[in-house]
Amino acid sequence: MSTDLTPPTARSDAERGEPKPKVKAATVWLDGCSGCHMSFLDIDERLIELAQHIDMVYSPLVDPKQFPDHVDVALVEGAVSSEEDLEKIKRIRKHTSILIAFGDCAVTANVPSMRNSFSVKDVYQRGYFETATRRAGVPDQVVPKLLPQARPIHEYVPVDVFLQGCPPPADVIYGLLTDLLAGRKPNLTEHTRFGR
Amino acid sequence: MTVPPARIRTLTIDGKDVGAREDETILDVARENGIWIPTLCQMTGLSNIGACRLCLVEVAGSTKLQPACVTRVEEGMQVTAHSDRLAEYRKMIVELLFAEGNHICSVCVTNGHCDLQWLAQRLEIDHIRFPYLYGKRSVDASHERFVLDHNRCVLCTRCVRVCDEVEGAHTWDIMGRGTNARVITDLAQPWGESTSCTSCGKCVSVCPTGALFEQGKAVTEMVKHRELLPMLLTMRGRQR
């Protein structure tokens, strides 16, 4: 894995004294609780410092609806749980240089995987019939179909960096991003673990 | 009565010259010399069974890896406790335990106090390379004070051994084979209906994961008191 986020052109630009182009970053929310995104926001005022180096081109926190054709680094939260998640993760992998499995749901499938010992039929029965107070029935529009199981991202596409934690601590997310921006290979297990 | 002098053996572990009594294991000597070898099923005060295989070491002259907890020292033995090959096998063992059970650390009562979770971090495991099985496993909350969660059991048998060897009740045992193996109480009855269980809680305190815990504990709240076992054995005047 190459962890250097500095494009070769930027290096020559820097040599010529020209400003370094910003890194194109994305954050994605698959089957998770958004806790990892909340932890990302907990970087607090250091976000302003990061914003000088990063251009957020896709995220639940910004407006674009379509994952762009090229992204330097993508933080993907959540397990692959539905047909839409699967479609998304394939597109993300195809158009991303460094794909980060962001948090335990992405790395281990975590809480979403607790449905895996039941059939999808039973999950639908519980979610859309037994607990429905009105209009019981499985939605056939907008809500994507569930895959048989929620599974970690790396079981579908290659992942470059695994960031454990539920959620990963803000300091670790910040440390990871600054390490990548500086071209350093981060050692994350020193700072976080499953369940933290 | 005169005690015969202990015979001394000399050997090397990771190139370091060490001396040991003849009745010691490689793991004992490594610990005495500050050489860390990962273990999971092993627990000071209980019999050693070499079940988890995390303490496998290389011994010069043998192509087989030897479990350090049950391998006695020998004169001139050359032990390698740390190599790339061993590190890889140890990682695989822990990864397979994660893949086989349903260890969802974030919603575990022992999150932050778990031997398996700690081992994963110490062995620098950042993801599980093997496909998760997501097997259907049950939870037995029939006991008035304790809970057994099969999802988090790694079959180390510490509970079986402490109940048999220290408490003397032998409530716990293992039933089934392979991925179907389970710890059971009495003849696979609900724990709450066990007639042999004394509710002493020793099994709960030695369990390395959140498989055995106290009723009413929430996520991260279940702290295991593993120091109680050596203390208890010392007070009884029985050292292993």
Short mmCIF file of C-alpha atoms in Angstrom, two decimals, chain B:
data_model
loop_
_atom_site.label_atom_id
_atom_site.label_comp_id
_atom_site.label_asym_id
_atom_site.label_seq_id
_atom_site.Cartn_x
_atom_site.Cartn_y
_atom_site.Cartn_z
CA MET B 1 13.12 -34.58 56.00
CA THR B 2 15.71 -33.42 53.53
CA VAL B 3 14.58 -32.12 50.21
CA PRO B 4 16.75 -33.37 47.35
CA PRO B 5 18.49 -30.48 45.58
CA ALA B 6 16.68 -29.34 42.46
CA ARG B 7 18.48 -30.20 39.28
CA ILE B 8 19.33 -27.22 37.18
CA ARG B 9 19.03 -27.10 33.41
CA THR B 10 20.57 -24.48 31.16
CA LEU B 11 19.03 -23.48 27.88
CA THR B 12 18.57 -20.49 25.61
CA ILE B 13 15.38 -18.61 24.80
CA ASP B 14 15.64 -16.19 21.88
CA GLY B 15 19.43 -16.44 22.20
CA LYS B 16 19.43 -15.51 25.88
CA ASP B 17 21.13 -17.96 28.28
CA VAL B 18 18.71 -18.95 31.02
CA GLY B 19 18.78 -21.39 33.92
CA ALA B 20 15.82 -23.38 35.16
CA ARG B 21 14.81 -26.13 37.54
CA GLU B 22 14.26 -29.42 35.74
CA ASP B 23 10.55 -29.43 36.61
CA GLU B 24 9.86 -26.09 35.00
CA THR B 25 8.22 -25.49 31.66
CA ILE B 26 9.53 -23.24 28.90
CA LEU B 27 6.75 -20.77 29.74
CA ASP B 28 7.77 -20.63 33.43
CA VAL B 29 11.37 -19.89 32.54
CA ALA B 30 10.44 -17.33 29.89
CA ARG B 31 8.31 -15.45 32.41
CA GLU B 32 11.03 -15.56 35.06
CA ASN B 33 13.34 -13.96 32.51
CA GLY B 34 10.95 -11.30 31.28
CA ILE B 35 10.35 -12.94 27.90
CA TRP B 36 6.69 -12.52 26.95
CA ILE B 37 4.96 -15.46 25.30
CA PRO B 38 1.25 -14.98 24.55
CA THR B 39 -1.17 -17.36 26.32
CA LEU B 40 -4.92 -17.67 26.57
CA CYS B 41 -5.99 -20.98 28.10
CA GLN B 42 -3.08 -20.96 30.56
CA MET B 43 -3.72 -19.56 34.02
CA THR B 44 -1.41 -19.61 37.00
CA GLY B 45 -3.02 -21.80 39.64
CA LEU B 46 -4.78 -24.12 37.18
CA SER B 47 -3.44 -27.18 35.39
CA ASN B 48 -1.81 -26.53 32.02
CA ILE B 49 -3.48 -28.16 29.05
CA GLY B 50 -1.86 -26.57 25.98
CA ALA B 51 -5.24 -26.11 24.32
CA CYS B 52 -5.12 -22.66 22.76
CA ARG B 53 -1.69 -23.12 21.11
CA LEU B 54 -0.86 -19.43 21.42
CA CYS B 55 2.31 -20.24 23.36
CA LEU B 56 3.78 -22.42 20.59
CA VAL B 57 7.56 -22.02 20.34
CA GLU B 58 10.26 -23.37 18.06
CA VAL B 59 12.73 -25.81 19.59
CA ALA B 60 15.97 -26.41 17.66
CA GLY B 61 16.18 -29.93 16.28
CA SER B 62 12.42 -30.39 16.04
CA THR B 63 10.25 -29.47 13.09
CA LYS B 64 7.17 -29.53 15.32
CA LEU B 65 6.20 -26.43 17.26
CA GLN B 66 5.90 -27.06 21.00
CA PRO B 67 3.41 -25.49 23.43
CA ALA B 68 5.59 -23.66 25.97
CA CYS B 69 3.11 -24.15 28.83
CA VAL B 70 3.37 -27.96 28.83
CA THR B 71 6.90 -28.49 27.48
CA ARG B 72 9.50 -29.19 30.16
CA VAL B 73 12.93 -27.62 29.87
CA GLU B 74 15.84 -29.80 28.78
CA GLU B 75 19.55 -29.32 29.02
CA GLY B 76 20.94 -27.39 26.06
CA MET B 77 17.51 -26.67 24.60
CA GLN B 78 17.48 -23.80 22.12
CA VAL B 79 14.08 -22.16 22.14
CA THR B 80 12.81 -19.51 19.78
CA ALA B 81 9.84 -17.72 21.32
CA HIS B 82 9.62 -14.94 18.75
CA SER B 83 9.95 -15.32 14.99
CA ASP B 84 7.98 -14.15 11.97
CA ARG B 85 6.56 -17.65 11.57
CA LEU B 86 5.34 -17.80 15.19
CA ALA B 87 3.95 -14.27 15.03
CA GLU B 88 1.96 -15.24 11.96
CA TYR B 89 0.55 -18.41 13.56
CA ARG B 90 -0.35 -16.55 16.76
CA LYS B 91 -2.19 -13.91 14.78
CA MET B 92 -4.03 -16.61 12.86
CA ILE B 93 -5.12 -18.36 16.06
CA VAL B 94 -6.61 -15.19 17.52
CA GLU B 95 -8.19 -14.26 14.19
CA LEU B 96 -9.81 -17.69 13.95
CA LEU B 97 -11.26 -17.29 17.43
CA PHE B 98 -12.80 -14.00 16.36
CA ALA B 99 -14.10 -15.53 13.12
CA GLU B 100 -15.64 -18.52 14.88
CA GLY B 101 -17.45 -16.77 17.73
CA ASN B 102 -19.57 -13.66 17.71
CA HIS B 103 -17.25 -11.28 19.54
CA ILE B 104 -18.89 -7.91 19.20
CA CYS B 105 -16.56 -5.99 21.48
CA SER B 106 -18.46 -2.71 21.39
CA VAL B 107 -21.49 -4.21 23.12
CA CYS B 108 -19.61 -6.55 25.47
CA VAL B 109 -19.74 -6.32 29.24
CA THR B 110 -15.98 -6.97 29.38
CA ASN B 111 -15.02 -4.46 26.68
CA GLY B 112 -11.74 -3.05 27.93
CA HIS B 113 -11.10 -5.94 30.34
CA CYS B 114 -10.92 -8.85 27.89
CA ASP B 115 -7.91 -11.10 27.29
CA LEU B 116 -8.92 -11.86 23.69
CA GLN B 117 -9.41 -8.20 22.80
CA TRP B 118 -6.10 -7.34 24.48
CA LEU B 119 -4.30 -10.13 22.61
CA ALA B 120 -5.66 -8.88 19.30
CA GLN B 121 -4.24 -5.46 20.01
CA ARG B 122 -0.93 -6.77 21.34
CA LEU B 123 -0.49 -9.03 18.29
CA GLU B 124 -1.31 -6.06 16.02
CA ILE B 125 -4.43 -7.60 14.54
CA ASP B 126 -6.37 -4.83 12.82
CA HIS B 127 -8.87 -7.02 10.95
CA ILE B 128 -9.86 -10.67 10.58
CA ARG B 129 -8.70 -12.25 7.33
CA PHE B 130 -10.96 -15.28 7.63
CA PRO B 131 -14.67 -15.15 6.81
CA TYR B 132 -16.78 -14.78 9.93
CA LEU B 133 -19.05 -17.76 10.61
CA TYR B 134 -21.79 -15.81 12.43
CA GLY B 135 -23.06 -19.02 13.98
CA LYS B 136 -26.21 -19.07 16.03
CA ARG B 137 -25.23 -19.38 19.68
CA SER B 138 -27.38 -19.05 22.75
CA VAL B 139 -27.21 -17.11 26.01
CA ASP B 140 -28.06 -18.82 29.31
CA ALA B 141 -29.26 -16.26 31.87
CA SER B 142 -31.07 -18.78 34.06
CA HIS B 143 -28.64 -18.47 36.98
CA GLU B 144 -29.71 -15.93 39.58
CA ARG B 145 -26.30 -14.25 39.74
CA PHE B 146 -24.43 -15.07 36.53
CA VAL B 147 -24.86 -15.28 32.75
CA LEU B 148 -23.25 -17.58 30.18
CA ASP B 149 -22.96 -16.08 26.67
CA HIS B 150 -21.82 -18.79 24.24
CA ASN B 151 -21.21 -16.12 21.57
CA ARG B 152 -18.12 -14.98 23.44
CA CYS B 153 -16.77 -18.36 24.63
CA VAL B 154 -13.33 -19.36 23.29
CA LEU B 155 -13.40 -22.84 24.88
CA CYS B 156 -10.25 -22.18 26.92
CA THR B 157 -11.78 -24.39 29.68
CA ARG B 158 -10.53 -22.16 32.47
CA CYS B 159 -14.04 -22.37 33.97
CA VAL B 160 -14.02 -26.17 33.71
CA ARG B 161 -10.63 -26.43 35.41
CA VAL B 162 -11.19 -23.89 38.18
CA CYS B 163 -14.52 -25.52 39.11
CA ASP B 164 -12.98 -28.97 39.18
CA GLU B 165 -9.53 -28.25 40.59
CA VAL B 166 -10.15 -25.39 42.98
CA GLU B 167 -13.84 -25.33 43.90
CA GLY B 168 -14.18 -29.12 43.68
CA ALA B 169 -17.70 -28.98 42.26
CA HIS B 170 -17.04 -29.97 38.61
CA THR B 171 -20.20 -28.23 37.44
CA TRP B 172 -18.62 -27.30 34.09
CA ASP B 173 -17.69 -29.55 31.21
CA ILE B 174 -17.42 -29.53 27.42
CA MET B 175 -19.98 -31.08 25.10
CA GLY B 176 -19.74 -31.61 21.33
CA ARG B 177 -16.85 -31.35 18.89
CA GLY B 178 -15.29 -28.75 16.63
CA THR B 179 -17.41 -25.66 16.06
CA ASN B 180 -20.29 -27.37 17.87
CA ALA B 181 -18.31 -27.71 21.11
CA ARG B 182 -19.88 -25.84 24.02
CA VAL B 183 -19.23 -25.45 27.73
CA ILE B 184 -22.09 -26.96 29.71
CA THR B 185 -23.23 -27.04 33.31
CA ASP B 186 -24.04 -30.45 34.79
CA LEU B 187 -25.59 -32.59 32.02
CA ALA B 188 -26.25 -29.62 29.70
CA GLN B 189 -29.01 -28.33 31.94
CA PRO B 190 -29.67 -24.60 32.33
CA TRP B 191 -27.08 -23.16 34.72
CA GLY B 192 -29.82 -21.95 37.05
CA GLU B 193 -31.02 -25.53 37.48
CA SER B 194 -27.59 -26.94 38.25
CA THR B 195 -27.56 -28.86 41.50
CA SER B 196 -23.76 -29.01 41.71
CA CYS B 197 -23.04 -25.28 41.22
CA THR B 198 -22.13 -23.55 44.47
CA SER B 199 -22.52 -20.06 42.95
CA CYS B 200 -18.96 -19.27 44.08
CA GLY B 201 -18.21 -17.22 40.93
CA LYS B 202 -14.68 -18.57 40.42
CA CYS B 203 -15.52 -19.51 36.82
CA VAL B 204 -16.69 -15.96 36.14
CA SER B 205 -13.53 -14.38 37.53
CA VAL B 206 -11.16 -16.60 35.51
CA CYS B 207 -13.06 -16.42 32.18
CA PRO B 208 -10.88 -14.46 29.73
CA THR B 209 -13.77 -12.93 27.79
CA GLY B 210 -17.34 -11.80 28.31
CA ALA B 211 -18.63 -15.37 28.07
CA LEU B 212 -19.23 -15.53 31.82
CA PHE B 213 -20.35 -12.43 33.63
CA GLU B 214 -22.43 -11.17 36.53
CA GLN B 215 -26.10 -10.36 36.07
CA GLY B 216 -26.83 -6.67 35.73
CA LYS B 217 -23.48 -5.62 34.30
CA ALA B 218 -23.62 -3.23 31.37
CA VAL B 219 -21.10 -2.69 28.54
CA THR B 220 -17.50 -2.32 29.89
CA GLU B 221 -18.67 -2.80 33.49
CA MET B 222 -17.59 -6.41 34.03
CA VAL B 223 -14.11 -6.34 35.51
CA LYS B 224 -12.70 -9.81 36.14
CA HIS B 225 -10.81 -10.36 39.37
CA ARG B 226 -8.18 -12.84 38.22
CA GLU B 227 -5.88 -11.97 41.10
CA LEU B 228 -8.28 -13.76 43.45
CA LEU B 229 -7.24 -17.24 42.31
CA PRO B 230 -3.51 -17.09 43.18
CA MET B 231 -4.44 -15.32 46.42
CA LEU B 232 -6.94 -18.02 47.33
CA LEU B 233 -4.46 -20.80 46.56
CA THR B 234 -1.76 -19.14 48.64
CA MET B 235 -4.13 -18.80 51.56
CA ARG B 236 -4.99 -22.47 51.25
CA GLY B 237 -1.28 -23.22 51.27
CA ARG B 238 -1.45 -24.92 47.90
CA GLN B 239 0.74 -23.61 45.12
CA ARG B 240 0.84 -24.98 41.65
#
